[in-house]
Tab-separated table of C-alpha atoms in Angstrom:
chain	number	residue	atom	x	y	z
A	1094	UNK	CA	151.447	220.641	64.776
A	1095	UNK	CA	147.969	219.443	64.204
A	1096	UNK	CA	147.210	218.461	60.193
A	1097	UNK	CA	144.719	220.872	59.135
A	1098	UNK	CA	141.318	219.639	57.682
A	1099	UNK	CA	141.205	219.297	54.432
A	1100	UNK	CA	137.280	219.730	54.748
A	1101	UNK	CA	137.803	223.290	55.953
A	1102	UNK	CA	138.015	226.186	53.598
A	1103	UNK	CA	141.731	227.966	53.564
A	1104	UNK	CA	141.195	231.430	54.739
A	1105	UNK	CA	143.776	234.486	53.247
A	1106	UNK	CA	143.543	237.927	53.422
A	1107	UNK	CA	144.296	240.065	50.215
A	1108	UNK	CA	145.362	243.545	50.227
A	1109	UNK	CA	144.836	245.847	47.110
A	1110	UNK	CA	146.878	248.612	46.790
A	1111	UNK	CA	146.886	251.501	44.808
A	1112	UNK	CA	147.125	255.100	43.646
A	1113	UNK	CA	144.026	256.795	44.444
A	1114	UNK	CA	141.615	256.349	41.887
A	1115	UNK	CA	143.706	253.784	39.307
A	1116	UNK	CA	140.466	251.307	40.355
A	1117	UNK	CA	141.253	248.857	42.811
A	1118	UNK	CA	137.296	249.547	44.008
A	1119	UNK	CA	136.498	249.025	40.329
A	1120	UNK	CA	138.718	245.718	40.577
A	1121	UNK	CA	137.130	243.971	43.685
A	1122	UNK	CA	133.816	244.772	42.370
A	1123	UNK	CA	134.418	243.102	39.036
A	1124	UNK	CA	135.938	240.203	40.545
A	1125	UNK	CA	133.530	239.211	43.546
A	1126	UNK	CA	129.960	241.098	42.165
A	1127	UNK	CA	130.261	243.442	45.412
A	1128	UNK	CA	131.618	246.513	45.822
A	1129	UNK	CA	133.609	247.849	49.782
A	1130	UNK	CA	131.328	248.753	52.250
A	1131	UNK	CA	130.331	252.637	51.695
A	1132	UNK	CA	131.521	253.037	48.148
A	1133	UNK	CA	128.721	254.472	45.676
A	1134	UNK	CA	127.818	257.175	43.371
A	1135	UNK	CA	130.537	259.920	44.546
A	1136	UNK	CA	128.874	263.723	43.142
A	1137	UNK	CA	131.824	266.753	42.402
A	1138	UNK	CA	135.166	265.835	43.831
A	1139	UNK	CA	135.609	262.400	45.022
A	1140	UNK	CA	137.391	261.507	48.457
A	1141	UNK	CA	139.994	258.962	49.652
A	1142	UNK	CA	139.026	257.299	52.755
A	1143	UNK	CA	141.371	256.568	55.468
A	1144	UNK	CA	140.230	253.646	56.859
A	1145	UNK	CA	141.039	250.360	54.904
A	1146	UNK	CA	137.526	248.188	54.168
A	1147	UNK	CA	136.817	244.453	53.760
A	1148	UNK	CA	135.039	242.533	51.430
A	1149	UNK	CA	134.500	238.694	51.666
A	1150	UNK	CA	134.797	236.346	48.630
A	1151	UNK	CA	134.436	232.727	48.705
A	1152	UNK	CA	135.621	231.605	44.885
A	1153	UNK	CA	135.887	227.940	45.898
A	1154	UNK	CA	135.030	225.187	48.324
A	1155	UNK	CA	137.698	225.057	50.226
A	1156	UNK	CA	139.039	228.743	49.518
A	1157	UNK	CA	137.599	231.766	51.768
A	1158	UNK	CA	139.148	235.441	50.856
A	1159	UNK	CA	139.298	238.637	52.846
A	1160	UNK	CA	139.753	241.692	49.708
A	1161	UNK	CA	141.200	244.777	52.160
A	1162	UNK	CA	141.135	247.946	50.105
A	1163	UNK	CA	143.924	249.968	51.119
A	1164	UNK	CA	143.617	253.566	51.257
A	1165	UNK	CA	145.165	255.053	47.992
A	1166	UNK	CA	146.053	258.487	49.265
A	1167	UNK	CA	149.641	259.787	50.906
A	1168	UNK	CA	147.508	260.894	53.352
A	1169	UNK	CA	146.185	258.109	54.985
A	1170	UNK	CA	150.035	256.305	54.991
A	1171	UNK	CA	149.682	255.017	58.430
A	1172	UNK	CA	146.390	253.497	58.054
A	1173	UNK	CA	147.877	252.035	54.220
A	1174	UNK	CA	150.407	250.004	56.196
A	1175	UNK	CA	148.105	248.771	58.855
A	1176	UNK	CA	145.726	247.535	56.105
A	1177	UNK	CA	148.491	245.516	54.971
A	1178	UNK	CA	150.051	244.034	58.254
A	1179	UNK	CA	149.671	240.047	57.908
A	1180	UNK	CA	147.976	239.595	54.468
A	1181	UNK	CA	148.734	236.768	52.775
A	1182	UNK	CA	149.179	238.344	49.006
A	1183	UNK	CA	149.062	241.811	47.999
A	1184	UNK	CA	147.573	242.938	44.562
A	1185	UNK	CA	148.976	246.022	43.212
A	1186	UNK	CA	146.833	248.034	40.640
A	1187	UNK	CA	148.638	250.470	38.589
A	1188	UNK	CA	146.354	252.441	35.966
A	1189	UNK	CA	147.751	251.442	32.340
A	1190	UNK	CA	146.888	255.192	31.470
A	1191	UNK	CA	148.136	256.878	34.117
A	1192	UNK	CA	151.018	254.561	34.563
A	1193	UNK	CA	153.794	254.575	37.380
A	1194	UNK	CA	152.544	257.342	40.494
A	1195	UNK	CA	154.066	258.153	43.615
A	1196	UNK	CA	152.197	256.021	45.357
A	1197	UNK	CA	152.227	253.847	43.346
A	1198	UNK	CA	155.876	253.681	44.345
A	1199	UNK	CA	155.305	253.957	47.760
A	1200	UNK	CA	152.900	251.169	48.623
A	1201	UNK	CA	155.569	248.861	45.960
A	1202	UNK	CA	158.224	249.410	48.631
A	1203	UNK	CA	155.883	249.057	51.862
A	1204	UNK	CA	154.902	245.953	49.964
A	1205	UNK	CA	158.543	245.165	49.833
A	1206	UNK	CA	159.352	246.141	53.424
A	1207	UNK	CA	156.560	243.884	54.694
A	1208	UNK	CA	157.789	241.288	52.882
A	1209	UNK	CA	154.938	239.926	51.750
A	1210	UNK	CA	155.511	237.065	49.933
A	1211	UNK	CA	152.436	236.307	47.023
A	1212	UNK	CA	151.317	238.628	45.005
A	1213	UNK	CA	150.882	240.213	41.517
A	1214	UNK	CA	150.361	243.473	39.783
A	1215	UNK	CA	147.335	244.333	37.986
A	1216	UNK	CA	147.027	247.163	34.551
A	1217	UNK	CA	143.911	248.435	35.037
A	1218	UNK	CA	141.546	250.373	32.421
A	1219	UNK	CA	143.653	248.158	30.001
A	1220	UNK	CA	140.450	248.919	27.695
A	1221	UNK	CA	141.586	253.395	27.650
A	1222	UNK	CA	145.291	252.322	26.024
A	1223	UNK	CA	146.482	251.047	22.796
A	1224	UNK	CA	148.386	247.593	22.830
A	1225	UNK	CA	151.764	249.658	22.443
A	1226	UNK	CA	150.741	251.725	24.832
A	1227	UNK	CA	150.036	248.675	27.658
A	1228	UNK	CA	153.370	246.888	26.459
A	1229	UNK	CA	155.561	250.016	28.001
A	1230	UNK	CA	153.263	250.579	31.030
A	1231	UNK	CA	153.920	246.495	31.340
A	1232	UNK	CA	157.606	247.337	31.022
A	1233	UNK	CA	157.769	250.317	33.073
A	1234	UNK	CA	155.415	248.612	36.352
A	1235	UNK	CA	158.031	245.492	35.829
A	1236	UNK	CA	161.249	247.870	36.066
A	1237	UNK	CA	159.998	249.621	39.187
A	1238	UNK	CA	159.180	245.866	40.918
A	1239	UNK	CA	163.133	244.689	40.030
A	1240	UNK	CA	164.454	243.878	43.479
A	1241	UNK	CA	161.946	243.740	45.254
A	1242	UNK	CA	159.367	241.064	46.243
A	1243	UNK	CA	157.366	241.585	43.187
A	1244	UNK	CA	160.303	240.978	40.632
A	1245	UNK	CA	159.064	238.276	38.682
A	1246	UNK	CA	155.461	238.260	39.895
A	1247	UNK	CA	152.331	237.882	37.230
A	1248	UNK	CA	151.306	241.393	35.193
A	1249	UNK	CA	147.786	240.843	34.145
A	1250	UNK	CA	145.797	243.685	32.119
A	1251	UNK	CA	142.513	244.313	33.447
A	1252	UNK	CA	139.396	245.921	32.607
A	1253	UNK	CA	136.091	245.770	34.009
A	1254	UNK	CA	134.497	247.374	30.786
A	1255	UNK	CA	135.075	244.074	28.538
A	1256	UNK	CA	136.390	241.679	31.265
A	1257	UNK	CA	140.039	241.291	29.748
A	1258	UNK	CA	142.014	239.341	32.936
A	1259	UNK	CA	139.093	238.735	34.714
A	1260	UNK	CA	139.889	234.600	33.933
A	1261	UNK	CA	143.536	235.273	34.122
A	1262	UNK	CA	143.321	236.933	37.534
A	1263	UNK	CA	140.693	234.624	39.082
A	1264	UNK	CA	143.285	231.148	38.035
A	1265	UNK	CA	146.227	233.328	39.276
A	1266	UNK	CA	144.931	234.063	42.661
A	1267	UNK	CA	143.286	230.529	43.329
A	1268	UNK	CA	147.009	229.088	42.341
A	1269	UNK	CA	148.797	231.099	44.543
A	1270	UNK	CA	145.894	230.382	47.676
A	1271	UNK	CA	147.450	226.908	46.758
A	1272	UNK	CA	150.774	227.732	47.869
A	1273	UNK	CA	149.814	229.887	51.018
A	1274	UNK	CA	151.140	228.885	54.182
A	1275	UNK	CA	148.126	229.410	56.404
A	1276	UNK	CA	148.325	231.752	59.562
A	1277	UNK	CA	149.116	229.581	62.958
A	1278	UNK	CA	146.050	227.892	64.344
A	1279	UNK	CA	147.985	225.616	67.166
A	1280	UNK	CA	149.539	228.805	68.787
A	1281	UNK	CA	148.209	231.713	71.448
A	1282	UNK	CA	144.928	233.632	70.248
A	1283	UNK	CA	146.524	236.798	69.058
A	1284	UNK	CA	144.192	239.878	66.882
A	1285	UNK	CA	145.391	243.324	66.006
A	1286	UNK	CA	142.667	245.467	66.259
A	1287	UNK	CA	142.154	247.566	63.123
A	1288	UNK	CA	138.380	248.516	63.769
A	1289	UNK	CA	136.640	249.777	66.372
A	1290	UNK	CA	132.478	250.074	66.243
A	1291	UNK	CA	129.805	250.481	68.893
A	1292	UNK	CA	126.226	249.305	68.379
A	1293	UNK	CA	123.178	250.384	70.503
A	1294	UNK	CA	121.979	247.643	72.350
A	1295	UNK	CA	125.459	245.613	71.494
A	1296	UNK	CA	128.465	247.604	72.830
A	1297	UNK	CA	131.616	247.621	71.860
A	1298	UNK	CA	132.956	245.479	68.583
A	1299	UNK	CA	136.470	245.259	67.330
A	1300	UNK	CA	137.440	243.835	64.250
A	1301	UNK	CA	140.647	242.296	62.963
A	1302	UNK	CA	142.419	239.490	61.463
A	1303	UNK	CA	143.341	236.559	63.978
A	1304	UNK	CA	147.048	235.859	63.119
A	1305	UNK	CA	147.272	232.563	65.197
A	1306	UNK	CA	145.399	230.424	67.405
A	1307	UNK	CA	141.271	230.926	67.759
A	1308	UNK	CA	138.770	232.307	70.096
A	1309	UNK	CA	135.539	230.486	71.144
A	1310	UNK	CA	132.464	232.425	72.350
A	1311	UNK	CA	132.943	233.118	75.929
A	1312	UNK	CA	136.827	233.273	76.223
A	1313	UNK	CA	138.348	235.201	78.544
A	1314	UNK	CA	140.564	237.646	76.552
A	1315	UNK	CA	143.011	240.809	77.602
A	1316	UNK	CA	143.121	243.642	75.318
A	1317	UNK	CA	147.179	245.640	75.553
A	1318	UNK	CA	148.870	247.433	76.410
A	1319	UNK	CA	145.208	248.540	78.527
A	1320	UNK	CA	145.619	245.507	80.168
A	1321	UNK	CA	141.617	245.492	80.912
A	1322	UNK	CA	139.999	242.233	80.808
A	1323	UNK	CA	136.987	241.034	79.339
A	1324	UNK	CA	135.577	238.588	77.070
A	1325	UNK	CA	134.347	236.928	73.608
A	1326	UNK	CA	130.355	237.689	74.436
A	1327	UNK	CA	129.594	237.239	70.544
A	1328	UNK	CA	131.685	236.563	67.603
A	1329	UNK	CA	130.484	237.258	64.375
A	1330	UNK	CA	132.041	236.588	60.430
A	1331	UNK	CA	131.192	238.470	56.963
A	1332	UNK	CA	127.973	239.284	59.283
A	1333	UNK	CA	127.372	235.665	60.083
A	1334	UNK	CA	127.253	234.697	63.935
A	1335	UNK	CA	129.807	232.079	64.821
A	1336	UNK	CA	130.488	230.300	67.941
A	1337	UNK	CA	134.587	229.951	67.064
A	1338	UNK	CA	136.816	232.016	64.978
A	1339	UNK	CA	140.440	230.918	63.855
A	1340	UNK	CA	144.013	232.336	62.060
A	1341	UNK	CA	143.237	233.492	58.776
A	1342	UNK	CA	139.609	234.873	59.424
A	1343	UNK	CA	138.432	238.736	59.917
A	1344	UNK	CA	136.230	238.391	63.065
A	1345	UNK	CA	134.465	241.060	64.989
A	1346	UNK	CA	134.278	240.234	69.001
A	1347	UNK	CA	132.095	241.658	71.228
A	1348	UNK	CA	133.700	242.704	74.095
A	1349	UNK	CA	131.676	243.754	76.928
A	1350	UNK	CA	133.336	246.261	79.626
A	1351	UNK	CA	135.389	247.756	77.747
A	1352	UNK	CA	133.854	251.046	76.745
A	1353	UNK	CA	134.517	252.591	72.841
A	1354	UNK	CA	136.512	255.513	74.708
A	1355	UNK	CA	139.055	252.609	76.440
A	1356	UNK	CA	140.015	250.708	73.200
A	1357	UNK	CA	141.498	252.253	69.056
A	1358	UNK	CA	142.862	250.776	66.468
A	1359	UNK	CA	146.691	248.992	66.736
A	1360	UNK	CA	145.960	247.410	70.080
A	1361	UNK	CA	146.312	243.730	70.582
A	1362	UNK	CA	143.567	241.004	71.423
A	1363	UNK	CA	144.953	237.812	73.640
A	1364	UNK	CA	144.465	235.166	75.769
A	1365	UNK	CA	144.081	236.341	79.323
A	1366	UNK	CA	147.799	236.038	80.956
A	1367	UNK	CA	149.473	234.618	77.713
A	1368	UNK	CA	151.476	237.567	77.250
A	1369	UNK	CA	154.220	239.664	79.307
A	1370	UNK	CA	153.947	242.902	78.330
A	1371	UNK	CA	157.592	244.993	78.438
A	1372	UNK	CA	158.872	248.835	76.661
A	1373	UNK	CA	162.392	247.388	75.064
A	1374	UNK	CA	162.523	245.510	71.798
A	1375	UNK	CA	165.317	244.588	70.331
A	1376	UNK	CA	165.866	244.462	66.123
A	1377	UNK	CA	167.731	244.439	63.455
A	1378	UNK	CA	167.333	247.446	61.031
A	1379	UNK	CA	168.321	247.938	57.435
A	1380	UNK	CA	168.219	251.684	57.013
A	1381	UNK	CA	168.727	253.747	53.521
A	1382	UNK	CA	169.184	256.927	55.718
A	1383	UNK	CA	171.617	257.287	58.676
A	1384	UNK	CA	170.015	257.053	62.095
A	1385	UNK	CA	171.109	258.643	65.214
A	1386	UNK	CA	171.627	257.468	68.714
A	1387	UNK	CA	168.440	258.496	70.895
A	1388	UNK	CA	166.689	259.650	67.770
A	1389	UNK	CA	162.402	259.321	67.722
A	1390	UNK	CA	161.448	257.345	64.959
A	1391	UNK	CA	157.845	255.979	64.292
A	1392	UNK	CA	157.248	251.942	65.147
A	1393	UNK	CA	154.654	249.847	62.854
A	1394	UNK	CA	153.958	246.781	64.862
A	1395	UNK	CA	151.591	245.045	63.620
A	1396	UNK	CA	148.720	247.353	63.216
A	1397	UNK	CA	149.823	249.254	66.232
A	1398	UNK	CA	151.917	253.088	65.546
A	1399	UNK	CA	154.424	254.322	67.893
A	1400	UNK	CA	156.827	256.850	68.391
A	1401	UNK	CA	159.568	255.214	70.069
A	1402	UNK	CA	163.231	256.568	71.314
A	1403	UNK	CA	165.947	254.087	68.915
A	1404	UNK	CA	169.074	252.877	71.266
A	1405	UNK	CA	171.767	251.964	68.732
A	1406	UNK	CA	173.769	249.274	70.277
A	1407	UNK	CA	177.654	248.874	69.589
A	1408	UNK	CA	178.166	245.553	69.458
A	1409	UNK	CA	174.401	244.272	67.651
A	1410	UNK	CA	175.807	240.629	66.944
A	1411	UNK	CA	176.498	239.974	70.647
């Protein structure tokens, strides 16, 4: 494996996670001076969106961030665990005076499942609670995290009305980037699609995180399981044009024959003939629930969703 350049900036995606409305807008805003793409004034009752949304943050030299708000509603599940395929750290932001919420739980054990493997939990609104008040949220956000990949993790109350944590959060995320192991740059080109645009004059653009190798301008690429070739006419970062793009950044690729009606969200971006496509896969599972022989069951991979018929084999260590 190639040493990587020191000269380069690291690039690591961060998902924030959330009940709806405990801040984690609030919380990226704060932190990098910009708020997600779309959010603003909301008049009467506000919505949850379903479609996760990016925000670039460069808080070093050599340190490039991707903030991916997750959406915060039991609604939007699907698109909550696409939003956090392949980040590098997950922040969880639990309101300190709302406390614990069932989504709360919910994206705790996705994070969990995922195994993610940096992250930390954030009190928000720390400034609307009394210190006793924050010490049992504290207590109760660090009971729910035993046993999973949180245990252990920082707790850091936050506000964006005084700035308590702001410090605390920005040294605590630049010291974990430290400790990242960055995506795979000397493998295949591989990109999960989780947005799809089309621009007048353009064509088709999808967007996604490039979890190993890089594309150069021009590269002939296959989007699956279409199978329909194209290639990279235009690549483009944080609205920047770029001639290459590699593991670790959120890139949008133009990709020209391929019409907005032909390609969604959860396919998968390659090298053309680097991949051999099949419909088994073989896994392990750990289940809390008993599963049945030929039962449907619903297949996150990466930030594709499938409903796919389970085969339970007898004899799963041969």
């Amino acid at each position: 494996m190639p040493s990587p350049d020191s000269s380069m900036p690291k690039n690591i995606t961060i998902g924030v996670a959330g009940h709806t409305q405990h801040g984690k807008t609030s919380l990226v805003k704060c932190l990098t001076g910009q708020g997600f793409p779309g959010d603003g004034p909301v008049s009467g009752k506000q919505t949850a969106s379903s479609t996760p949304k990016i925000v670039h943050f460069k808080p070093g030299p050599h340190l490039q961030c991707a903030f991916i708000d997750i959406p915060g509603s039991h609604r939007f599940l699907k698109s909550a665990i696409r939003g956090l395929c392949g980040v590098d750290m997950a922040i969880l932001v639990v309101a300190a005076d709302d406390g614990l919420m069932p989504q709360t739980l919910e994206y705790l054990k996705i994070i969990d499942l995922l195994n993610i493997p940096n992250g930390l939990i954030i009190l928000n609104k720390a400034d609307l609670v009394d210190t006793e008040l924050l010490e049992y949220a504290e207590m109760e956000i660090r009971d729910a995290a035993d046993r999973t990949i949180l245990a252990g993790k920082p707790v850091i109350p936050f506000s964006c009305i005084n700035g308590t944590g702001k410090d605390a959060l920005m040294a605590t995320l630049i010291k974990q980037a430290e400790t990242i192991r960055v995506k795979p740059v000397d493998r295949s080109f591989r990109l999960w699609i989780d947005h799809v645009n089309s621009f007048a004059g353009i064509g088709t653009v999808a967007c996604g995180t490039i979890f190993s190798g890089s594309v150069r301008q021009d590269d002939l690429l296959q989007v699956l399981p279409l199978m329909k070739e194209s290639k990279a006419r235009s690549l483009e970062i944080n609205h920047r044009k770029t001639e290459t793009a590699t593991a670790g950044q959120r890139v949008g690729i133009n990709l020209p024959k391929i019409s907005l009606q032909q390609i969604r969200r959860g396919m998968l971006l390659v090298n053309k003939d680097t991949v051999i496509t099949g419909r088994c896969l073989n896994v392990n599972i750990t289940a809390t629930r008993l599963l049945k022989n030929r039962q449907r069951v619903r297949l996150h991979l990466g930030a594709s969703v499938s409903t796919v018929m389970l085969i339970l084999m007898e004899n799963a260590s041969l």
